[in-house]
mmCIF file of C-alpha atoms in Angstrom:
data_model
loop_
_atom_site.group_PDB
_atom_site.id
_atom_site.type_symbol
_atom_site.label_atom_id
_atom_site.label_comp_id
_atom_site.label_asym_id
_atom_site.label_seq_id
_atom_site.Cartn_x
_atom_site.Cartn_y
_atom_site.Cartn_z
ATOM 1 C CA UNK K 1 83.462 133.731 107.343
ATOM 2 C CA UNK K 2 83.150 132.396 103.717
ATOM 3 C CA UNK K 3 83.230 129.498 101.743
ATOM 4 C CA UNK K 4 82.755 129.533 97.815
ATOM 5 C CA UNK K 5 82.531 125.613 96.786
ATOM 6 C CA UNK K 6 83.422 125.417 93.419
ATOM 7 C CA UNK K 7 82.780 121.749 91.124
ATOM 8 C CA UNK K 8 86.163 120.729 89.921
ATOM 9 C CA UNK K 9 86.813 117.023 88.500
ATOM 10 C CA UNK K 10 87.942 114.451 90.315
ATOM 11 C CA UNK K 11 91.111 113.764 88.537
ATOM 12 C CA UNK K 12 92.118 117.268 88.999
ATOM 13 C CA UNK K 13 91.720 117.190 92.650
ATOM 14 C CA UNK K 14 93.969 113.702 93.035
ATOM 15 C CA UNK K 15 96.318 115.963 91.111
ATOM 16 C CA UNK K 16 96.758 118.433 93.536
ATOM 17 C CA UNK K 17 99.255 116.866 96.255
ATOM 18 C CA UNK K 18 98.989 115.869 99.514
ATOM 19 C CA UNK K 19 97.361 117.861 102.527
ATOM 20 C CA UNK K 20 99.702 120.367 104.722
ATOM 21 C CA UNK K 21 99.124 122.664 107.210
ATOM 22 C CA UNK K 22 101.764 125.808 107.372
ATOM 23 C CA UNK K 23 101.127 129.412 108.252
ATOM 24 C CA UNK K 24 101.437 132.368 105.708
ATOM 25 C CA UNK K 25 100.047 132.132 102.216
ATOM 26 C CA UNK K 26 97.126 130.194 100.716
ATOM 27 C CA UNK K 27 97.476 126.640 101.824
ATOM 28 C CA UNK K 28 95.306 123.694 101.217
ATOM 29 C CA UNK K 29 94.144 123.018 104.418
ATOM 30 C CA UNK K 30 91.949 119.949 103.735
ATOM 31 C CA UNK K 31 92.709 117.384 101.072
ATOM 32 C CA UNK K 32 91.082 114.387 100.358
ATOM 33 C CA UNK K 33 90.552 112.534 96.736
ATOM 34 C CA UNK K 34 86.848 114.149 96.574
ATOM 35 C CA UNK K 35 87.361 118.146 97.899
ATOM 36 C CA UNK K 36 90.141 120.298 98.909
ATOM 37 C CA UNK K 37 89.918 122.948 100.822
ATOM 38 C CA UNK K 38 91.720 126.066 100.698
ATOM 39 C CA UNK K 39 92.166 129.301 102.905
ATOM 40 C CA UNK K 40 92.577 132.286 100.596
ATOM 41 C CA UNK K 41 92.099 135.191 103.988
ATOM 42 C CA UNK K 42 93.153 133.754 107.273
ATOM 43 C CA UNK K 43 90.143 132.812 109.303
ATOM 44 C CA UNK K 44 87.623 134.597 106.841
ATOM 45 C CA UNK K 45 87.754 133.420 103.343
ATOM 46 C CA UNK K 46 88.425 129.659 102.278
ATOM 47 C CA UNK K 47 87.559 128.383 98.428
ATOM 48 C CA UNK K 48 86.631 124.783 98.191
ATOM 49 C CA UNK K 49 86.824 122.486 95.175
ATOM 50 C CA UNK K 50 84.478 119.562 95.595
ATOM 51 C CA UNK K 51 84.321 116.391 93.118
ATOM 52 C CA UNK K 52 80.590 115.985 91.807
ATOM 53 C CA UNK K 53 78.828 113.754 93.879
ATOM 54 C CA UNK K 54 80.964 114.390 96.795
ATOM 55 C CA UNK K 55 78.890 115.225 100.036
ATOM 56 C CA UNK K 56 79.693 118.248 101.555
ATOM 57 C CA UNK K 57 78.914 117.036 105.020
ATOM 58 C CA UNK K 58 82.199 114.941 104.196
ATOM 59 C CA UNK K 59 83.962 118.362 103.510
ATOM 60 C CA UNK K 60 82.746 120.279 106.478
ATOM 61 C CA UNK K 61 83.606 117.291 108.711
ATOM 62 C CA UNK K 62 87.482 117.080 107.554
ATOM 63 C CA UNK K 63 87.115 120.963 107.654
ATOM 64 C CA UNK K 64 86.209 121.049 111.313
ATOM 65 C CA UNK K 65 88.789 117.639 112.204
ATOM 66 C CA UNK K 66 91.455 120.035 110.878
ATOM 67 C CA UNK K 67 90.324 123.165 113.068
ATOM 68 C CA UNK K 68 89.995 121.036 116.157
ATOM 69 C CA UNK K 69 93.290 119.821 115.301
ATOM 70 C CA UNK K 70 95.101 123.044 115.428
ATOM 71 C CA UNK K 71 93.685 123.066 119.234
ATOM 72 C CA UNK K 72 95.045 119.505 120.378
ATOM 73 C CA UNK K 73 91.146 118.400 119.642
ATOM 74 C CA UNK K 74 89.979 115.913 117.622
ATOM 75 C CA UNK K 75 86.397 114.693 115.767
ATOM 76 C CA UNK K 76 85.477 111.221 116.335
ATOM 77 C CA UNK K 77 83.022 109.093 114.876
ATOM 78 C CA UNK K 78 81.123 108.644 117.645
ATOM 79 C CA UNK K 79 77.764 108.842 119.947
ATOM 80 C CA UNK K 80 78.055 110.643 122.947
ATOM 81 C CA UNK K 81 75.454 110.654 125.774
ATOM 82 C CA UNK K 82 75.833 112.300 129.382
ATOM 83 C CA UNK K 83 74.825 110.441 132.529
ATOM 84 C CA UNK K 84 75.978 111.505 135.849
ATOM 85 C CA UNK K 85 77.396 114.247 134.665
ATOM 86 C CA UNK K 86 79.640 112.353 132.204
ATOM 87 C CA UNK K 87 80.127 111.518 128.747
ATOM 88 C CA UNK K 88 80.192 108.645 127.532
ATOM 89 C CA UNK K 89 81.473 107.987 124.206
ATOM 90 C CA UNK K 90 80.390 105.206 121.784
ATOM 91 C CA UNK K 91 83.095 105.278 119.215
ATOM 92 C CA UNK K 92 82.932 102.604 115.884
ATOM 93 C CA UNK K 93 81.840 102.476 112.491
ATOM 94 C CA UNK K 94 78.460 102.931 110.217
ATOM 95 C CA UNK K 95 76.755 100.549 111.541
ATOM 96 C CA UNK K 96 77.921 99.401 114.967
ATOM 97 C CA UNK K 97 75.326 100.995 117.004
ATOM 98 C CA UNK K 98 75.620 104.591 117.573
ATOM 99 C CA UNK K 99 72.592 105.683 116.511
ATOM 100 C CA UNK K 100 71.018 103.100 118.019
ATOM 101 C CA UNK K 101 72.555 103.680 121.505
ATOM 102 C CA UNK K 102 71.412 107.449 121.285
ATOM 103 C CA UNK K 103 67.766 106.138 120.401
ATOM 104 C CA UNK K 104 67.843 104.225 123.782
ATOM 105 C CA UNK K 105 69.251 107.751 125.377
ATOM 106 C CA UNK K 106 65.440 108.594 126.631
ATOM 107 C CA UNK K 107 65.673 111.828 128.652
ATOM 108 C CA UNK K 108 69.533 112.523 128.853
ATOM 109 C CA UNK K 109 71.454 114.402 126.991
ATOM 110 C CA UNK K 110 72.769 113.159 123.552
ATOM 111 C CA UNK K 111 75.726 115.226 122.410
ATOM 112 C CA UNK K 112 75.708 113.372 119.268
ATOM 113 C CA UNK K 113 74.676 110.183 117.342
ATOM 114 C CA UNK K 114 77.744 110.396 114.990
ATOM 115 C CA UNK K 115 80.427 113.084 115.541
ATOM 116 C CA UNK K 116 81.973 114.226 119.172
ATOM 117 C CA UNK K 117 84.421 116.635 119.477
ATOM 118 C CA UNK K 118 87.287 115.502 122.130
ATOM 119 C CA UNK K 119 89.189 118.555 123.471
ATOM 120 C CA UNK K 120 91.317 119.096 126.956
ATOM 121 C CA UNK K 121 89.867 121.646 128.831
ATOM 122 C CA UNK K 122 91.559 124.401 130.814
ATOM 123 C CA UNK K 123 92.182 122.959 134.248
ATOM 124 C CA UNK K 124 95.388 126.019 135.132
ATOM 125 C CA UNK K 125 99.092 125.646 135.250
ATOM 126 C CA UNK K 126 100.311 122.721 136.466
ATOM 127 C CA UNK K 127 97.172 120.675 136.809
ATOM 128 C CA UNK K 128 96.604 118.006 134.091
ATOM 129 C CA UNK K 129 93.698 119.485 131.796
ATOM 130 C CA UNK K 130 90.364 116.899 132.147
ATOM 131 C CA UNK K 131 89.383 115.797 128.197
ATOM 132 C CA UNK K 132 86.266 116.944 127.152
ATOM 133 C CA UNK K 133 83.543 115.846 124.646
ATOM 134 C CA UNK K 134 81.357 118.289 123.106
ATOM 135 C CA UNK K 135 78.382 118.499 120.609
ATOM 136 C CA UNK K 136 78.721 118.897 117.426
ATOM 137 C CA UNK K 137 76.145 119.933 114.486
ATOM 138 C CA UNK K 138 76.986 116.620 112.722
ATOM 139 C CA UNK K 139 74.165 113.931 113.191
ATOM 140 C CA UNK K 140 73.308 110.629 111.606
ATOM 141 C CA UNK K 141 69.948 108.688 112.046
ATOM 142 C CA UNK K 142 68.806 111.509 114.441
ATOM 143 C CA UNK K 143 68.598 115.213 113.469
ATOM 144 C CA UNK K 144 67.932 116.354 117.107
ATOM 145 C CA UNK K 145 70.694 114.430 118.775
ATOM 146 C CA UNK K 146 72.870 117.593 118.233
ATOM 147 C CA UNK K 147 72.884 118.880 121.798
ATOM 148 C CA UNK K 148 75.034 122.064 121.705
ATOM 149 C CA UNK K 149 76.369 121.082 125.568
ATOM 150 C CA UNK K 150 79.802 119.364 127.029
ATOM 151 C CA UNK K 151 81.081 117.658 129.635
ATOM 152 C CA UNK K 152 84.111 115.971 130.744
ATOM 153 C CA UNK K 153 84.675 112.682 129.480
ATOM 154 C CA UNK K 154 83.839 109.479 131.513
ATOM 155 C CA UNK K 155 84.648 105.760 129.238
ATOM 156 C CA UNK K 156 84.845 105.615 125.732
ATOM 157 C CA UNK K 157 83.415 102.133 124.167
ATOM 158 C CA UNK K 158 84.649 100.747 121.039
ATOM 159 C CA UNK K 159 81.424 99.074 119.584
ATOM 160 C CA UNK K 160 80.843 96.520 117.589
ATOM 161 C CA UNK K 161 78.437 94.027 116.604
ATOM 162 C CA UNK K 162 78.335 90.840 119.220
ATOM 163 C CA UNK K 163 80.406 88.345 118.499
ATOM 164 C CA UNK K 164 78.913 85.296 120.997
ATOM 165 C CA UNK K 165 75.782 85.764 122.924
ATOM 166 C CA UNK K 166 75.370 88.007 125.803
ATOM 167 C CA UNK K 167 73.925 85.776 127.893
ATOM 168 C CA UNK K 168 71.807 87.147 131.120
ATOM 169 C CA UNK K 169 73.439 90.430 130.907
ATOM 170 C CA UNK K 170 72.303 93.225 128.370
ATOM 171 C CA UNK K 171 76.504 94.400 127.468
ATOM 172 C CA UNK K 172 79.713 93.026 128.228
ATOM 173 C CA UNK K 173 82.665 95.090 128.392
ATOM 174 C CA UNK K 174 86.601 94.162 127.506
ATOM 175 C CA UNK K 175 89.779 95.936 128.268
ATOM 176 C CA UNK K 176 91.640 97.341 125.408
ATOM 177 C CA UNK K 177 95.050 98.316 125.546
ATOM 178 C CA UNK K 178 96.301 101.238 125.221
ATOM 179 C CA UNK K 179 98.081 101.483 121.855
ATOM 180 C CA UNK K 180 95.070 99.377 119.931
ATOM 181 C CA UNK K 181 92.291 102.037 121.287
ATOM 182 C CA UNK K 182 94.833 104.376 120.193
ATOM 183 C CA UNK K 183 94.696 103.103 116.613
ATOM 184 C CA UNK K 184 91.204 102.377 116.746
ATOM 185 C CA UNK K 185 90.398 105.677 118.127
ATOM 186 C CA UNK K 186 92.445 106.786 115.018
ATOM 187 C CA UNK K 187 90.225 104.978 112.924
ATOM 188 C CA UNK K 188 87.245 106.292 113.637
ATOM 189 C CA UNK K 189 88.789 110.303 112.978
ATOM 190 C CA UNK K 190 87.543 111.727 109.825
ATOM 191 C CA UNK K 191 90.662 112.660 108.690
ATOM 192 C CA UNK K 192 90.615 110.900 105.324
ATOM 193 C CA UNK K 193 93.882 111.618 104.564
ATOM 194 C CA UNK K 194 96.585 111.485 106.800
ATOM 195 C CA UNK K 195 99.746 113.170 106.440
ATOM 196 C CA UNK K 196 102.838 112.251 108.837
ATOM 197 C CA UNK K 197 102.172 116.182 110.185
ATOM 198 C CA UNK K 198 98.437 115.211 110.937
ATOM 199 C CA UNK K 199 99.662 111.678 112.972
ATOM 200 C CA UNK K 200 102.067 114.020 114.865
ATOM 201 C CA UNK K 201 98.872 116.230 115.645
ATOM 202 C CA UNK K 202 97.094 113.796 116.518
ATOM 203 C CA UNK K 203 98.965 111.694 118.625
ATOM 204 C CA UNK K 204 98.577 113.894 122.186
ATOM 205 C CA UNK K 205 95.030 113.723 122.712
ATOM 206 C CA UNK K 206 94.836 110.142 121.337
ATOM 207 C CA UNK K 207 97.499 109.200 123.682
ATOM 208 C CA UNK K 208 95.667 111.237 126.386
ATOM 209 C CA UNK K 209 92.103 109.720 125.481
ATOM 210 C CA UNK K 210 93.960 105.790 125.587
ATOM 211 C CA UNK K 211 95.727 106.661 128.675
ATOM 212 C CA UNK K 212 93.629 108.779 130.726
ATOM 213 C CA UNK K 213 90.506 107.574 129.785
ATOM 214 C CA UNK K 214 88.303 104.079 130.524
ATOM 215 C CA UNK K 215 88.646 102.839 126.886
ATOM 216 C CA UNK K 216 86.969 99.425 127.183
ATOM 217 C CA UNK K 217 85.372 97.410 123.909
ATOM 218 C CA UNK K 218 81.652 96.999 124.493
ATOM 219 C CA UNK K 219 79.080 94.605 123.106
ATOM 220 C CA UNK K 220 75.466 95.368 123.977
ATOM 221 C CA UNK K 221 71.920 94.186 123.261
ATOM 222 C CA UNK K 222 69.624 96.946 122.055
ATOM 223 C CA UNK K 223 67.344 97.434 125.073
ATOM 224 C CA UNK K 224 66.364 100.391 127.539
ATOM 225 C CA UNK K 225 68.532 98.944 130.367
ATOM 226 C CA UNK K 226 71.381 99.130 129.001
ATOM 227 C CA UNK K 227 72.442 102.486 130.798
ATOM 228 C CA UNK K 228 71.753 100.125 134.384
ATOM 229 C CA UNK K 229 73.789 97.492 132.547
ATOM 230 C CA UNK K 230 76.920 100.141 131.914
ATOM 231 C CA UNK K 231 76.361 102.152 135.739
ATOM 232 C CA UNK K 232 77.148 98.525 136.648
ATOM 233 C CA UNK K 233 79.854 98.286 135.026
ATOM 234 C CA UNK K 234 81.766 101.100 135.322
ATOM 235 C CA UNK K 235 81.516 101.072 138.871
ATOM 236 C CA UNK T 1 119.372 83.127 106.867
ATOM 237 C CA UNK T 2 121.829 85.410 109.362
ATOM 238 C CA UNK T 3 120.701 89.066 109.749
ATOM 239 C CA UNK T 4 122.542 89.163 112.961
ATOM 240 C CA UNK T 5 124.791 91.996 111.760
ATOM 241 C CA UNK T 6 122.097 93.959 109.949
ATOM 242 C CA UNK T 7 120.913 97.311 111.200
ATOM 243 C CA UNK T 8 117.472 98.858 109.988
ATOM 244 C CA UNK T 9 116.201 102.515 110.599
ATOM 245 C CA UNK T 10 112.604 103.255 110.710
ATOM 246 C CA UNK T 11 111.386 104.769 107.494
ATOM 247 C CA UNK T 12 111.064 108.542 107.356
ATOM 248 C CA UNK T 13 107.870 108.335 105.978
ATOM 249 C CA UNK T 14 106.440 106.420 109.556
ATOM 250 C CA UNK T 15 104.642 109.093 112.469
ATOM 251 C CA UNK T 16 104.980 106.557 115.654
ATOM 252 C CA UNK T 17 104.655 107.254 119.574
ATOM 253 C CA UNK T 18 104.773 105.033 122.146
ATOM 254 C CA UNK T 19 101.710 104.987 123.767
ATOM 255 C CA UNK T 20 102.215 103.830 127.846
ATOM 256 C CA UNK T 21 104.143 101.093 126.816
ATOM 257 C CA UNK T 22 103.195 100.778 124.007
ATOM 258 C CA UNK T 23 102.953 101.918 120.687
ATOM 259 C CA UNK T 24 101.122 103.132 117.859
ATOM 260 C CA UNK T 25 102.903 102.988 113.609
ATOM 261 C CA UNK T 26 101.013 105.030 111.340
ATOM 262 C CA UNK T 27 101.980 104.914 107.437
ATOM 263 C CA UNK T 28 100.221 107.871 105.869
ATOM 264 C CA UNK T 29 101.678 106.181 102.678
ATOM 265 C CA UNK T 30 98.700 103.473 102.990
ATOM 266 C CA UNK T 31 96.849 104.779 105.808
ATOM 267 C CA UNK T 32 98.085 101.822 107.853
ATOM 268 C CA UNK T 33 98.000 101.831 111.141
ATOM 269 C CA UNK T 34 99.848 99.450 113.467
ATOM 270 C CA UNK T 35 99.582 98.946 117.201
ATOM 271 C CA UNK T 36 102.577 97.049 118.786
ATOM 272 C CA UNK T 37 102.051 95.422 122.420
ATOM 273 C CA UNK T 38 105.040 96.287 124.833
ATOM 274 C CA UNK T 39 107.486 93.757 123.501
ATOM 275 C CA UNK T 40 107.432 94.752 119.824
ATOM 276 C CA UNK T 41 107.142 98.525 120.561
ATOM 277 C CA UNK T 42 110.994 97.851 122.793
ATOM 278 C CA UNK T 43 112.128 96.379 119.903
ATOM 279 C CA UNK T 44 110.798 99.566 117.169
ATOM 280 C CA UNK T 45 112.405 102.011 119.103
ATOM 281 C CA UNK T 46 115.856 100.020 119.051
ATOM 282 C CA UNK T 47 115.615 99.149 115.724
ATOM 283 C CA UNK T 48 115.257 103.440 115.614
ATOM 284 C CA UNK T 49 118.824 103.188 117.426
ATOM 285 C CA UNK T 50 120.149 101.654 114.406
ATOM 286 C CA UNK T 51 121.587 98.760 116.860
ATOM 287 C CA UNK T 52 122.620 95.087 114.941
ATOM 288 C CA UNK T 53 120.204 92.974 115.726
ATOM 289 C CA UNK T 54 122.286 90.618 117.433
ATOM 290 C CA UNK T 55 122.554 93.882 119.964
ATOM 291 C CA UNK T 56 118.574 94.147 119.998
ATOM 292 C CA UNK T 57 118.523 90.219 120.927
ATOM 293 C CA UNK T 58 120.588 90.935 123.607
ATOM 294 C CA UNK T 59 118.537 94.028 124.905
ATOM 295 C CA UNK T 60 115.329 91.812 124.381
ATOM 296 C CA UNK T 61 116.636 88.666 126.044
ATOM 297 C CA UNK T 62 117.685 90.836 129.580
ATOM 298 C CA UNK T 63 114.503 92.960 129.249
ATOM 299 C CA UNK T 64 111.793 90.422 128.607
ATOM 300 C CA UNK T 65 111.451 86.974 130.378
ATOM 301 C CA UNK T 66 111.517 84.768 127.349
ATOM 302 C CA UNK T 67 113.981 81.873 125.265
ATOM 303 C CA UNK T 68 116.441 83.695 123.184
ATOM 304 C CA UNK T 69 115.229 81.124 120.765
ATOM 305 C CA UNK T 70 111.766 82.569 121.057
ATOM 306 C CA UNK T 71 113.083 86.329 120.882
ATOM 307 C CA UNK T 72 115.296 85.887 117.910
ATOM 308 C CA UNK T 73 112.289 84.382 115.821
ATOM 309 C CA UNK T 74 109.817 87.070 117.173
ATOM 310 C CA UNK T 75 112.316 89.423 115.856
ATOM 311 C CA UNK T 76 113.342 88.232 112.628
ATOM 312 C CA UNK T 77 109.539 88.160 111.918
ATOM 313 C CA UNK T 78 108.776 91.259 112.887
ATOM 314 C CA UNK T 79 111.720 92.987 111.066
ATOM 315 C CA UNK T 80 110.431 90.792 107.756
ATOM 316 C CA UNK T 81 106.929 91.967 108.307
ATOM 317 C CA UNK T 82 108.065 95.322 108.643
ATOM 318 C CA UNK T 83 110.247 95.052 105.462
ATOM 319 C CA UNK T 84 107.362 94.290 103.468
ATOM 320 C CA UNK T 85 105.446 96.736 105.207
ATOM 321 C CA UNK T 86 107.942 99.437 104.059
ATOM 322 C CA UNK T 87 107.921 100.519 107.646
ATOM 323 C CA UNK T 88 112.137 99.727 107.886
ATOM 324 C CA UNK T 89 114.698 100.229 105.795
ATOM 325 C CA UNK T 90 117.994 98.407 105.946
ATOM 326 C CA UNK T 91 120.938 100.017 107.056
ATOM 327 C CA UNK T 92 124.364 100.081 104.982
ATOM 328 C CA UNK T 93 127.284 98.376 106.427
ATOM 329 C CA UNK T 94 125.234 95.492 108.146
ATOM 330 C CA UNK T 95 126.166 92.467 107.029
ATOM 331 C CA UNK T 96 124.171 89.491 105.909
ATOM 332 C CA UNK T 97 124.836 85.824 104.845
ATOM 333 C CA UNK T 98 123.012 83.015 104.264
ATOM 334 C CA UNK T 99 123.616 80.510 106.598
ATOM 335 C CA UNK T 100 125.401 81.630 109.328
ATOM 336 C CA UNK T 101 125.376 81.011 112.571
ATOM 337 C CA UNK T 102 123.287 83.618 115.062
ATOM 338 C CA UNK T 103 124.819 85.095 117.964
#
């Protein structure tokens, strides 16, 4: 595969139109106001225009949102960490704690600090498919928690900084319902533009990952024990 | 003000799914993105039917254990939230008066 990146002003690129995904012909695949990206040979050759300053980290991460898209996947902003054999997703913004909860990771295996890739798995006809969260290359604070390894998905916690005190316990978990960790979920994809095409894309596995999935909000206090604190809870 | 006989649509420009029993409004217009609990989401998806609201009342009122009185200002807020939120759009042939009396 590859990618020319090209500098193109920024004004030109807000010029351009908004994002669409069709088959046949060169289409901008990713849009946003500071890069677009465009496939000139199907699955070999894309040209991207990038805004000066603009990170391409930022362009590779709409890039990949877009291809996991096309597979009923999705890139969230979010730590992942396996215990017991599953994931467990810490899903908010700069700032809230991801990094910081991979830090605390010790021996197990951090998928990410900052991006996870949600996909259903094959589970055969019939059978509802498990969803899955794997590693990605995208890191924030920590440029080995990139673990190229998967595995099926266990909670997902919406973090945030504390609002009262913990008290005794070291994290304290709250149900979320199912259509608000739907939008926040949403939130926290890197899809900076969103079309009505990419909602519609990206409503299955966000309804899957709300409905079929522990989504609980989750404060926490910065200390080794807080994996004991979360085996408590989600027993 | 009576908006008993007005009917709304949801704008064409709104992705939404209902989400358990829920739902979940995106506007990729703004970016907005809406979560409604289980009442509100019953009442998007029969605004969607184009029903007068009077009719949606009704629905609301046998569905939901609640005052009409409650229901019929939950509603009328929600459609004038969602008015300014240029998530509905008003039907033709709905009337509306000032004044009237609600069904």
């Amino acid at each position: 595969m590859h990618l020319t990146v090209r500098s193109a002003a920024r004004a030109r690129l807000e010029e351009a139109g908004a994002d669409r995904i069709g088959p046949g012909g060169p289409v901008w695949t990713v849009s946003a106001r500071s890069f677009r990206l465009r496939e000139i040979e199907s699955g070999r050759r894309y040209e991207a225009l990038v805004a000066p300053g603009a990170g391409l980290a930022d362009l590779m991460r709409n890039w990949f949102s877009r291809v996991l898209l096309c597979s009923g996947g999705i890139l969230l902003h979010a730590a992942a960490v396996i215990r017991n054999g599953r994931a467990l997703l810490f899903s908010g913004p700069s700032g809230s704690g991801k990094s910081t909860l991979a830090k605390l990771a010790g021996s197990q295996t951090v998928l990410s600090d900052e991006s996870v890739a949600v996909l259903p798995a094959f589970a055969g006809r019939g059978r509802p498919a498990p969803l899955v969260a794997h590693g990605t290359p995208f890191f924030g604070e920590l440029a080995h928690a990139a673990a190229n390894a998967c595995a099926p998905i266990g909670a997902v916690f919406l973090i945030g900084p504390s609002r009262t005190p913990l008290g005794a316990g070291l994290c304290r978990v709250a149900p979320v319902s199912p259509a608000r960790s739907a939008a926040e979920l949403l939130a926290q994809t890197f899809l900076r533009t969103l079309s009505g095409d990419s909602a519609e894309a990206l409503f299955p596995i966000l309804e899957e990952l709300a409905a079929r999935t522990r989504v609980m909000r989750l404060e926490f206090a910065p200390e080794p024990g807080i994996w004991e604190g979360l085996d408590g809870l989600l027993e | 003000m009576d908006c008993s006989n007005s009917r709304y649509a949801h704008h064409p420009d709104v992705a939404w799914r209902l989400v358990q029993d829920e739902a979940l409004l995106v506007d990729p217009r703004t970016g907005s993105i809406f979560p409604l609990n289980p009442v509100a989401a019953r009442l998007w998806v029969l605004l969607g039917d184009t029903l007068p609201v009077s009719e949606i009342v009704r629905s609301l009122f046998q569905e939901f254990d609640s005052s009409r009185e409650t229901i019929e200002a939950d509603v009328s807020a929600f459609i004038a939230n969602a008015l300014a939120a240029r998530l509905l759009v008003e039907q033709p042939g709905g009337s509306r008066s000032s004044g009237g009396e609600s069904s």
